[in-house]
Short mmCIF file of C-alpha atoms and ligand atoms in Angstrom, two decimals:
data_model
loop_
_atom_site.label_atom_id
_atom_site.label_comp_id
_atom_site.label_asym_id
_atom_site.label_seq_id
_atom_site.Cartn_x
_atom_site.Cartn_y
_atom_site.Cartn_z
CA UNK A 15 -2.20 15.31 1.77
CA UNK A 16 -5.01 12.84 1.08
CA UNK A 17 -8.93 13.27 1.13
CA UNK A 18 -11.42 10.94 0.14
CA UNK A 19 -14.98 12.55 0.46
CA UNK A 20 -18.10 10.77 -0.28
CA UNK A 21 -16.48 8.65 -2.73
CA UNK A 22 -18.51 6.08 -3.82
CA UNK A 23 -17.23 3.20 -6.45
CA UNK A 24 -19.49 0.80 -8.36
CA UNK A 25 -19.32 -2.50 -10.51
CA UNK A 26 -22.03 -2.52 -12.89
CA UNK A 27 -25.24 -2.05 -10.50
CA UNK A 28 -23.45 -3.37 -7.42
CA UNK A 29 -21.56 -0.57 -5.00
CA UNK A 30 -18.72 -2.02 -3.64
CA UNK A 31 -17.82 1.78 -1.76
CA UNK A 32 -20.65 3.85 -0.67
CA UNK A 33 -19.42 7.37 0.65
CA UNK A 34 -16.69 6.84 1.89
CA UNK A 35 -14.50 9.80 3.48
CA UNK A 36 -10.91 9.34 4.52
CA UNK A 37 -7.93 11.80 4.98
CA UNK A 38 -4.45 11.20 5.53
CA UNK A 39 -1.82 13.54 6.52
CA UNK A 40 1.53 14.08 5.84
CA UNK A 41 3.70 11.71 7.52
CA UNK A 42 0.73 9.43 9.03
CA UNK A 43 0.55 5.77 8.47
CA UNK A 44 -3.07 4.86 8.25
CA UNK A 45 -4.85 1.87 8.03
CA UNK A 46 -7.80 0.46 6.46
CA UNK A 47 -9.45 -2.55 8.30
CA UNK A 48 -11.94 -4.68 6.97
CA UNK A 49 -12.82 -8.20 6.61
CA UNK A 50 -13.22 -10.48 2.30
CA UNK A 51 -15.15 -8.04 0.10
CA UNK A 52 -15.44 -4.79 2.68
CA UNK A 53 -14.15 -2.40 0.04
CA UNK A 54 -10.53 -1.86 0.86
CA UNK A 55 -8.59 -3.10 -2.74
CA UNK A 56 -10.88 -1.13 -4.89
CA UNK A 57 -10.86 2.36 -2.55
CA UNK A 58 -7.07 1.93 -3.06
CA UNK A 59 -8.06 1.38 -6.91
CA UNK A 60 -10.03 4.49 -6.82
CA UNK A 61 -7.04 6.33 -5.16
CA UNK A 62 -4.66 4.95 -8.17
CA UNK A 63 -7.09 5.52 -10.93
CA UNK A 64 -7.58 1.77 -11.62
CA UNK A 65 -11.51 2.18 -10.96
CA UNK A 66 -13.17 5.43 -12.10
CA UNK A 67 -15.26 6.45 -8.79
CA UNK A 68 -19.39 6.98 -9.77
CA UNK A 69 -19.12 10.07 -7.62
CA UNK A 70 -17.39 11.91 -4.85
CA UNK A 71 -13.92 13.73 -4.69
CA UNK A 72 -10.41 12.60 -4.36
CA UNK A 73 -8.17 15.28 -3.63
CA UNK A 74 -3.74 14.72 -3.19
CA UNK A 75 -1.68 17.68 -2.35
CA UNK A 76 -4.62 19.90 -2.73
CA UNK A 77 -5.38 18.99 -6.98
CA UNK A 78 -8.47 16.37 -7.81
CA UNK A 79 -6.88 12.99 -8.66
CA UNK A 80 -10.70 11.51 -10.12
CA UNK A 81 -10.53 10.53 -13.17
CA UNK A 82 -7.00 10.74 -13.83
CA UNK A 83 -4.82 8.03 -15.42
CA UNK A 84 -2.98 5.74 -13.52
CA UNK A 85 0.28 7.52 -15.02
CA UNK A 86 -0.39 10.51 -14.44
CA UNK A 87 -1.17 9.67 -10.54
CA UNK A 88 1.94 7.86 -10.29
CA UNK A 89 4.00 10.76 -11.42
CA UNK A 90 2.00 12.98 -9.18
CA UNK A 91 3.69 10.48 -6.39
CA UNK A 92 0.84 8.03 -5.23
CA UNK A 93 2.12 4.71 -5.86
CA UNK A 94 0.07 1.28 -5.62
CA UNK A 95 1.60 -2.09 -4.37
CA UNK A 96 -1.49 -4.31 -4.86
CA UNK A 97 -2.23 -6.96 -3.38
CA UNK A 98 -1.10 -9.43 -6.03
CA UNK A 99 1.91 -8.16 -5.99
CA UNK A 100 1.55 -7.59 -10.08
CA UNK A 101 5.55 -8.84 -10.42
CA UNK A 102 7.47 -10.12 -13.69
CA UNK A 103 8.02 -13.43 -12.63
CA UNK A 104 10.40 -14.32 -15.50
CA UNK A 105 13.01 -11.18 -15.00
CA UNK A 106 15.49 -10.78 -12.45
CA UNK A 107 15.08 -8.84 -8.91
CA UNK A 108 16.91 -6.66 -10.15
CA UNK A 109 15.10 -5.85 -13.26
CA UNK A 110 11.96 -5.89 -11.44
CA UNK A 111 13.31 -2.80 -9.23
CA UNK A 112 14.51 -1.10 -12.08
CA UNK A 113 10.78 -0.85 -13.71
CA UNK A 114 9.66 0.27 -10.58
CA UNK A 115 12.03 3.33 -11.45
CA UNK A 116 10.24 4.04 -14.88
CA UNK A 117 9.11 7.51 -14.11
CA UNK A 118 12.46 8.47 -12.91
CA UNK A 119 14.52 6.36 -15.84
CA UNK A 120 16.34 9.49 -16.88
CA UNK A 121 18.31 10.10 -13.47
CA UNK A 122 20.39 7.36 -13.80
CA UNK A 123 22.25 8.25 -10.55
CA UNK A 124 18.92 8.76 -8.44
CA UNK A 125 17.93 5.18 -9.62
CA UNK A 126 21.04 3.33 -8.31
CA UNK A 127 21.21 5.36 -5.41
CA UNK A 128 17.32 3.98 -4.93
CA UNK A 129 18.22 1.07 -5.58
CA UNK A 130 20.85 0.74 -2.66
CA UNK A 131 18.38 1.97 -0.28
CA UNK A 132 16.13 -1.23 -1.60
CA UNK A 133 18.91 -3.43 -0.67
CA UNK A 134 19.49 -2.10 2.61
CA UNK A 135 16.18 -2.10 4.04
CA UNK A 136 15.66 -6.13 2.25
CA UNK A 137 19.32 -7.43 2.49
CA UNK A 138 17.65 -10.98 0.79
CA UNK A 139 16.83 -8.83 -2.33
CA UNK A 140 20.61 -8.06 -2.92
CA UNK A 141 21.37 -11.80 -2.04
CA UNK A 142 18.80 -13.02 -4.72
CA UNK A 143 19.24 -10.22 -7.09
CA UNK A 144 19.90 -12.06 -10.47
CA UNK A 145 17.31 -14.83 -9.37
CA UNK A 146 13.92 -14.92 -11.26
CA UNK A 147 11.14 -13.14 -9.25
CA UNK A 148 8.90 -15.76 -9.85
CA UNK A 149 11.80 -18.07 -8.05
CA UNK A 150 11.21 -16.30 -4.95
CA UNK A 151 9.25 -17.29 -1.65
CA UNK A 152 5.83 -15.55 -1.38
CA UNK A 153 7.62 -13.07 1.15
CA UNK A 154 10.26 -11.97 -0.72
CA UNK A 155 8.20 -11.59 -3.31
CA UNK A 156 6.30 -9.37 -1.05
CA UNK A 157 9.53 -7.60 0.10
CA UNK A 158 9.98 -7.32 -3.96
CA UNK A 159 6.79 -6.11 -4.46
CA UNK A 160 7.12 -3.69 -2.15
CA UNK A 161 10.91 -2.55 -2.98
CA UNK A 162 9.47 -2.25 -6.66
CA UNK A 163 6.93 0.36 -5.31
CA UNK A 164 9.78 2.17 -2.97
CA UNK A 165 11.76 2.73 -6.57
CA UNK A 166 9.08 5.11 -7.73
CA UNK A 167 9.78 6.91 -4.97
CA UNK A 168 6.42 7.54 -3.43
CA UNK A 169 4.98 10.58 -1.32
CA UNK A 170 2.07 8.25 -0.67
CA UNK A 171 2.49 4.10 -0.69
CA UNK A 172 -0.65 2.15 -1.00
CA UNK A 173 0.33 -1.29 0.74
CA UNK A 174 -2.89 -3.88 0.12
CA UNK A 175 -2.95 -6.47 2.11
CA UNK A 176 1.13 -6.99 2.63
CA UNK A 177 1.14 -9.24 5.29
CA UNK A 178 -1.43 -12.17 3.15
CA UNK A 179 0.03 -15.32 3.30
CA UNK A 180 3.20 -15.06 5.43
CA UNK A 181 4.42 -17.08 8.44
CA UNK A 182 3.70 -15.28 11.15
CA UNK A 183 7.82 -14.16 12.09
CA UNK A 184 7.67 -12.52 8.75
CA UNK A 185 4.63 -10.73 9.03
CA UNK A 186 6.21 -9.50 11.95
CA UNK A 187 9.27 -8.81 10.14
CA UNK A 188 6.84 -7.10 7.53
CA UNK A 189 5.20 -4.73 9.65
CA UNK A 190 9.01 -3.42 11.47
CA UNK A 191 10.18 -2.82 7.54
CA UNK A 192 6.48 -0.40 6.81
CA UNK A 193 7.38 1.12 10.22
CA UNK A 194 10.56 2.34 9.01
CA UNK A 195 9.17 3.32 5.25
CA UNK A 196 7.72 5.52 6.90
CA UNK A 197 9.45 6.83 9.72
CA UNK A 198 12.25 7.69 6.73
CA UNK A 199 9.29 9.98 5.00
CA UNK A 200 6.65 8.22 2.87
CA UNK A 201 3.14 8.61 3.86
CA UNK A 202 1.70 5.24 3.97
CA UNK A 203 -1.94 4.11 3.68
CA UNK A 204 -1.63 0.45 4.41
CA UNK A 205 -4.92 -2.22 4.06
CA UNK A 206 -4.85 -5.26 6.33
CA UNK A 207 -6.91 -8.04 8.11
CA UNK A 208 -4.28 -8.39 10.54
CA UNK A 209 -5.71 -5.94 12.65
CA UNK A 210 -3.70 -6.09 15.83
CA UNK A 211 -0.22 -5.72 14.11
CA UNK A 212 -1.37 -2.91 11.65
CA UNK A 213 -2.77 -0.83 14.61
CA UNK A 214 0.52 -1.21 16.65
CA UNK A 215 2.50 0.55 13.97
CA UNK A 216 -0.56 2.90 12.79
CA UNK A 217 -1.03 6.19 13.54
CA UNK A 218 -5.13 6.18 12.77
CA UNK A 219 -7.66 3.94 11.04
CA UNK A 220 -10.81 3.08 9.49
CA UNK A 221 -12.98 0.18 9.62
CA UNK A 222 -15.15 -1.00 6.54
CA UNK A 223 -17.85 -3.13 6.38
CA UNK A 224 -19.85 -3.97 2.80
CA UNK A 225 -18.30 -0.55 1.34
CA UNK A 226 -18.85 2.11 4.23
CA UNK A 227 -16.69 3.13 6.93
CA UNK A 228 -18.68 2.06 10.17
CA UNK A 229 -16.06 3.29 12.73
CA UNK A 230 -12.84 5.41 12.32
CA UNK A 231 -10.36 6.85 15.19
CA UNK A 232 -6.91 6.70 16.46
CA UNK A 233 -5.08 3.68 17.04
CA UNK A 234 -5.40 3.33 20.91
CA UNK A 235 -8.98 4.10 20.20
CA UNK A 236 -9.82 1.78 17.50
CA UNK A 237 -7.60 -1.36 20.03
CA UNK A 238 -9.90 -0.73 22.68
CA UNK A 239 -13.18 -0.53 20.71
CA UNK A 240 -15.06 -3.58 21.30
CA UNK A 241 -16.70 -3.54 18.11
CA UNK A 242 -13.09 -3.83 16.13
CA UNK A 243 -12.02 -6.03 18.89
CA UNK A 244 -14.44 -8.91 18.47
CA UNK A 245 -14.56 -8.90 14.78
CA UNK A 246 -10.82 -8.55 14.15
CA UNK A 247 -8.70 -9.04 16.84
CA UNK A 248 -10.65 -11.88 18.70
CA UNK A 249 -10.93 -11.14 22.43
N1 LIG B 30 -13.81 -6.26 -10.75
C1 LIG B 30 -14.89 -6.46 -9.99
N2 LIG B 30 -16.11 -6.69 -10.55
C2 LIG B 30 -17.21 -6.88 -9.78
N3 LIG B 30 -17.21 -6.86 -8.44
C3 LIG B 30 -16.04 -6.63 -7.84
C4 LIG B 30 -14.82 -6.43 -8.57
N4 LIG B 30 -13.81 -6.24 -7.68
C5 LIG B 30 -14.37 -6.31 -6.47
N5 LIG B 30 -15.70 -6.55 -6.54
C6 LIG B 30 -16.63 -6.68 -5.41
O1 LIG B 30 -16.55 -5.48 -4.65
C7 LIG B 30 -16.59 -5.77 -3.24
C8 LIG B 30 -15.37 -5.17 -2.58
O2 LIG B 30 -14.21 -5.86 -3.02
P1 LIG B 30 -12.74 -5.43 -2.59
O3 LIG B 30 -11.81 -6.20 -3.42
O4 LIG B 30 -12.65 -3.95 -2.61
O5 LIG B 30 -12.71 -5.92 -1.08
P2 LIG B 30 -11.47 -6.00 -0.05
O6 LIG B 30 -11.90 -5.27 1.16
O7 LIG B 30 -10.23 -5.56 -0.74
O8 LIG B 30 -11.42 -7.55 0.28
P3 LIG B 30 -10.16 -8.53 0.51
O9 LIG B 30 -9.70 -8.34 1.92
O10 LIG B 30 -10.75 -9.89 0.28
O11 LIG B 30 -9.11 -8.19 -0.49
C9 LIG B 30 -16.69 -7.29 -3.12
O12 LIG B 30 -18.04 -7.62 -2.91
C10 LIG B 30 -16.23 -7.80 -4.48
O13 LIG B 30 -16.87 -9.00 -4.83
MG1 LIG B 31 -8.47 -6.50 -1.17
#
């Protein structure tokens, strides 16, 4: 669905990704561990068309996404929930799912019908739904965030970092709700520093350090490396 090969991306003279290669099926949930600064946020950047790669391919559904705009990747189903979550604080929850629907605007019915299934998989969203986003705790904004994406409806979801600054029951929480994404169809390529929970519910993964991918396998594999174990899971 997915391939990333020898994609490198650069910031002025510095190389934050150095040939990097990455696939992702159909159906998988793959992660992307990594520790502050390893490269994950701006491969997903390259993969959205926020950050032009210096060189390499990126292929989705078999067409070269490089150098495409961010638009026209979105319509070609890859959509982005960064890291900052990128919300409008001052409109409702509601409204904030809604312009996650822009692409699709025109079918009114698919758009409720979307948003329902928001609802049901973050019941607090339909609670809160004429509050202010920017009234929201930091994990329902996160569940927001992520809801927002969900409305585009995605064949691949880039999750960065979704689990960053929540109490540990909701991370848990977190990580049950990107099971079932994707169990229900969407492809998800999810980046995390909470190694241990992202590899329970991953399928594969890849491990970055200073912009290259220094080990990759499946996720028994990469839970019983001891190089991923020491550095990210701490035993
Ligand atoms: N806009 C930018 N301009 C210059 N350097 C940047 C920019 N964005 C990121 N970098 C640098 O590129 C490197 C990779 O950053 P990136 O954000 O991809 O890391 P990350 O793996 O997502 O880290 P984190 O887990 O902290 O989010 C870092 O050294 C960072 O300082
Ligand atoms: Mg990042």
């Amino acid at each position: 669905m997915l391939s990333l090969s020898n994609v490198s991306v650069q910031y002025g003279s510095f190389t934050a990704v150095k040939d990097v290669d990455i696939s992702v099926d159909k159906g998988e949930l793959v992660v992307l561990l990594g520790s502050n600064g390893a490269g994950k946020s701006t491969t997903f950047n390259a993969i959205s068309g926020l950050q032009k790669p210096g060189a390499g391919n990126i292929l989705f559904e078999g067409k070269a996404i490089n150098g495409l705009a961010p638009d026209k990747i979105v319509k070609s189903g890859i959509v982005q929930c960064a890291e900052d979550r990128k919300l409008f604080p001052q409109m409702s929850v509601h409204q904030n799912l809604i312009m996650g629907a822009y692409v699709h605007r025109k079918n009114r019915k698919q758009v409720k019908e979307s948003v329902e299934s928001v609802y049901h998989l973050f019941p607090i969203l339909k609670e809160k739904k004429e509050q202010a986003a920017g009234s929201l705790s930091g994990g329902q904004q996160q569940m927001l965030a992520i809801g927002r994406a969900l409305m585009a409806k995605p064949k691949l979801l880039l999750l960065d970092e979704p689990s960053i600054g929540l109490a540990p029951l909701i991370v848990e929480q977190m990580f049950e709700v990107i099971q079932k994404i994707n169990r229900d169809g969407t492809t998800v390529l999810l980046a995390e520093q909470n190694a241990y929970a992202a590899l329970k519910i991953a399928d594969r993964g890849y491990v970055f350090e200073s912009g290259s991918i220094v080990v990759k396998g499946s996720s028994d594999e990469l839970l019983a490396n001891n190089t991923v174990r020491k550095a990210y899971i701490g035993a």
